[in-house]
Amino acid sequence: MIRYMVRRLGQGLLVLFVLESLTFFLVHALPGNPFLGERKLPEHVLAQLNSLYGLDAGIWEQFFRYWKAILLHGDFGPSLVREGVQVSEIIMQAFPVSLELGCLAMLLAVVTGIPAGMLAAWRRNTRTDALLMFTAVAGICIPSFVLAPILGITLGAHVPGLSVAGWDNPLCILLPAVALGAANAAYVARLTRAGMLETLASDFVRTARAKGAGSGRILWVHALRSGLLPTVSYLGPAFAALITGSFVVESCFQVPGLGLHFVNATMDRDYFLIQGLVFCYGVLIVIANLAVDVCQAWLNPRLRA
Amino acid sequence: MSSVTSRSHGHSLLRDALQRLLRNRVATGSVVFLALMALACFVLPLFPCIASPNLTDLDHIAATSSLQHWLGTDHLGRDMLSRVLYGGRISLLVGVLSTAVAVMLGVVYGMVSGYAGGRTDAAMMRTVDVLFALPFIVVVVVFSLSIEEPCRQMTDYVVQLTGWSRDAVAPLFGLAPVFLAIGALGWLTLARIVRTQTLALREQEFVLAARSLGLSHFSILFRHIAPNLFGTVIVYTTLAVPGIILTESTLSFIGLGVKAPNSSWGTLIKEGADRLEVAPQLLVYPAIFFCLTLLALNFLGDGLRDAFDPKSAKD
Amino acid sequence: MSNPRLRRHTTPLRRIARVLFGVLPFFFTACGDRDSSAVDAARQGVLLLGNNTEIQSLDPHKATAVADGKVISTILEGLVRPDARDSGAVLPGMAESWEAGTDARVWVFHLRSAVWSDGHPVTSRDFAYAYHRLLHPKFGGRYAEMLFPLRGARSFNRGESGWEHVGVRTPDDRTLVLELEAPEPQLLRRLLHFTWFPLPAHHVEKMGGMLDRRSLWSRVANWVGNGAYVPQEHRLNDFMSVAPNPRYWRAREVRNRGIRFLPVVNGYTETRMYFGGKLHISNNVPPEMLDYARTRAPQEFCRDAYYCTIFYRLNTTRAPLNDARVRRALFLAVDREALVQRVVRGAGKVAYGFTPPTADYASAADVNVQNMSQPQRERLARDLLAQAGFPEGRGFPTMQIMTTSRDVQRVMAESIQAMWVRVLGVPVEIRACEWTAYKAALQNGEYDISSCSWSGDFLDPATFVELWQTGAGNNCTGWGSPVCDEQLEAARRAADPQRRLACLAAAEREMLRACPVIPLYWSERTYMKSPCVGGWFPLLLDNHPLDAVEVKP
């Protein structure tokens, strides 16, 4: 297992390298530049700014310089829009916010989604099943840009303690977490139900049943293990996506997380910031997928490669 | 083994499945509903009783239902029913085409990766990791920039060839980059799910049996493993469609996707959400169409899953 | 302000744990009678102000955005400061008094004895240092052109001559002499802009020197300023707070105990936050929410005139927009009354001219056109289009209206497109671009028609009219006329304010006749203001001196 994880981490580094390099060329292919203001910038000022930040060099030179700074100094460069602020500072400030929001949202999704999915599978084709699945599909159909303002206007404005938007007291986290977790809870419920149905019909559960194992035991011990496989594959990347923030939810609730930076940096062509954020996301994806694979190996010994 | 037996009765499997599907009242109802919805979106606007979707009437803004405007008017006084139906065309098209692209890519990629295992699997899955972490907006903008010109030429070519009016052809080919972009990035999670399932399946007895019978990899993959993936794939696909349809609206706000003043369900819902306090009906009507369609789609998905489940055949 | 409720709780684990384990029900009841942030802050005397976007920098030479300007104006003070009731007036700031030469070409400022927040005296050299830095060719100041009225500034900025040729002199520590390129009777109004503020020369030198663009002198922790406030805490996309500066020369007259700027980009969120008690003054109520805000709180809803024009640029280098008749037809076919009342929901004034009218400058719009009825204008538009060779729009190529992805702009484009189709029968498409792509396309002239706005940096019609000089950086339409250029040049030479304004009006009339732009409306700021706020008056430039704003519980 240790050897497997070391190998996977090695692969992870390769993933990060390829990802970061691809992103480098993609962001430079975007139209416009970071210094493009609302008013036209005189040529000589633009040239001065470009040379100051090394953007006047050839693309390959910039590429090597970028990697050199990361590898030798761990330096992700400065923000080109908020001059004087380092990319790493921006990420360090926003990441804790997104992390706690994402964790809470994920927790909500898992603690509601998995039991709901299991219950629906166990009571297949009953009214409970129909009701649960109806709710789940409705949850998926309501996009976050609708759910977020509705939550804010209804609960946020009227339930004492909750707030419409903002980030100035500890309870502010609840509504954004619900808005972020709802769709994921629905996904998890649907996938869990599907996975469980698949396993409940499979031979080894039949065998267990034939041997006279009680229904509770079947559900928990045998079926859950492999029934959760699709859910777990979904959860890995979903978790990474959740803790890097969502632009819509953050902008509807005024949460100072990574999601806002992601979109704003792209719109402003803040090259170094986009790359820093993608790097951060890449690290999370690699870790999340590794965790998923380890989890799956534990859930289903057959997957141990 | 279920799969082996089903192979010998290939045709009857399909017939059985259809029969099972028809017996499922919810699923049949969903099929009928979806058919009616498609008909309404693609055929109904051809009749003169539906107003033009882009005809503004600034004197009657955000009106409620009336005889003239069954679903009222929007914030520029345009007929809401007509906008919802025209919007449905775009959204259904995006939903079907992009999903098709995504599912085909995801299933094949995931199956091959899981079945091959070892280094191939590792390389393929790490590629998915890279693609998954790429910033979506950046990719889409760069992609659409590079594909815009070919699409325009294609439109010109089709207009010349068929003599159809430009207005009829342009929206479809203008949307091509969107179908492709959404489809091309929408398959990643599915690929991961399929790959895991395949990993679990390939060690099962029926696959081992098939292998010992000397069947080719191709036929093992598509005849034995694929049917067993059907359930998960159909469930995930029906789950992914709303996301795909809504992604189109996100893109249309950065100039890709449907061009204003044309509408799609996603843009209508977004516009409605912005006017939530003032005119909630602008959100409610398109949202009802959208949700009902997707509910029907999900129930149909469940029905299909049950009907095609190779294991339920024995029940 | 050491307000424990406003302070952030930064340890995520503890927070999650607290919310999750059992405290939740307790919290709900405990918070039941808890006051909103706005009430809380009002009790502390802290103003909560919506500030639109996250600021770029506190360094006045790196900042360009309006949001930056609002913060910088509280933490630095220039020679003069704004009046709380009139955007056209100025009050003495760092300068106690001043006199202008007879032709307003040489200005002498006498500084008061004031100190920086670290105790160093503010001297005339701090001003000269700041202008030197912003104009320095090696510094890359993006707003350097704001200082171009100074003699020799333009050529110094281009690296063609030395700093010694620039018209800034410091005969002694308390006297600053500014020599201008041309007479500038409105110089004092210009001086309100943050590009004219001084810098703490001693501090900037210590922190890396004049030309160090990556210097950290302007970070909150290192800040030294001479304004009414000092920066206190800054969290990106969350808030920027400032606290009163005890060393400010008018420290006793500062009416509040601090300001918290909230960078809420999303206008819907901001308005909902206002009603949820999270703000005292919001920045912008989007048009879709105007009716709601107006009916829900008519006393708190504000609609102030703003020095800003909403208009369409036409690319006059492209056929058929190179034909003035076509441009004029497009101009006439827009039903502005309907646009302002129905689409923008009343947040503006119908515009037939370009420069917003002010006390000393009436609009240069064509009175005939203005007095016509809309059907008359439409008839005229059809005639013009027919004369240009496109009767009823036949043969007119498809034009694109380029907009940003902002909802207001898109909805406006949809309604104008419908008007053009209905009146003229010309085919028009809408091309929404994301922000930077839009700016790039506009500045490179890669568009047909583009949806634009322009707001004045200071109260002077020249900031609007000078756009249309041939080849000016922000013209972007490819249009130019010798008559217009001549009038602009004459305005620049005129020492008499009346004569100057007359020249500007003549230039604007010439521009409007040729119609390289379609003025639509003069924008108005719509925002919410809590009843607990005092000392806030409508200002055309929205440059409120925030130290004069009072917050009462």
mmCIF file of N, CA and C in Angstrom, chain B residues 54-56, chain C residues 413-423:
data_model
loop_
_atom_site.group_PDB
_atom_site.id
_atom_site.type_symbol
_atom_site.label_atom_id
_atom_site.label_comp_id
_atom_site.label_asym_id
_atom_site.label_seq_id
_atom_site.Cartn_x
_atom_site.Cartn_y
_atom_site.Cartn_z
ATOM 1 N N ASN B 54 -39.041 37.540 -29.759
ATOM 2 C CA ASN B 54 -38.169 38.703 -29.575
ATOM 3 C C ASN B 54 -38.889 40.022 -29.817
ATOM 4 N N LEU B 55 -40.213 39.958 -29.916
ATOM 5 C CA LEU B 55 -40.977 41.171 -30.159
ATOM 6 C C LEU B 55 -41.196 41.901 -28.835
ATOM 7 N N THR B 56 -40.558 43.062 -28.691
ATOM 8 C CA THR B 56 -40.678 43.758 -27.407
ATOM 9 C C THR B 56 -41.910 44.643 -27.402
ATOM 10 N N ALA C 413 -29.177 46.533 -24.803
ATOM 11 C CA ALA C 413 -28.880 46.192 -26.193
ATOM 12 C C ALA C 413 -30.070 45.474 -26.821
ATOM 13 N N GLU C 414 -30.706 44.582 -26.057
ATOM 14 C CA GLU C 414 -31.859 43.868 -26.610
ATOM 15 C C GLU C 414 -32.981 44.834 -26.964
ATOM 16 N N SER C 415 -33.195 45.838 -26.109
ATOM 17 C CA SER C 415 -34.302 46.741 -26.397
ATOM 18 C C SER C 415 -33.951 47.662 -27.566
ATOM 19 N N ILE C 416 -32.704 48.104 -27.642
ATOM 20 C CA ILE C 416 -32.328 48.997 -28.743
ATOM 21 C C ILE C 416 -32.323 48.244 -30.071
ATOM 22 N N GLN C 417 -31.881 46.992 -29.992
ATOM 23 C CA GLN C 417 -31.923 46.168 -31.201
ATOM 24 C C GLN C 417 -33.354 46.082 -31.719
ATOM 25 N N ALA C 418 -34.291 45.850 -30.792
ATOM 26 C CA ALA C 418 -35.691 45.747 -31.197
ATOM 27 C C ALA C 418 -36.176 47.060 -31.805
ATOM 28 N N MET C 419 -35.722 48.199 -31.242
ATOM 29 C CA MET C 419 -36.133 49.500 -31.792
ATOM 30 C C MET C 419 -35.604 49.683 -33.208
ATOM 31 N N TRP C 420 -34.364 49.352 -33.422
ATOM 32 C CA TRP C 420 -33.769 49.518 -34.752
ATOM 33 C C TRP C 420 -34.435 48.608 -35.771
ATOM 34 N N VAL C 421 -34.745 47.403 -35.336
ATOM 35 C CA VAL C 421 -35.411 46.481 -36.256
ATOM 36 C C VAL C 421 -36.797 47.028 -36.598
ATOM 37 N N ARG C 422 -37.499 47.517 -35.583
ATOM 38 C CA ARG C 422 -38.879 47.984 -35.807
ATOM 39 C C ARG C 422 -38.890 49.248 -36.670
ATOM 40 N N VAL C 423 -38.045 50.231 -36.346
ATOM 41 C CA VAL C 423 -38.109 51.515 -37.030
ATOM 42 C C VAL C 423 -37.396 51.470 -38.376
#
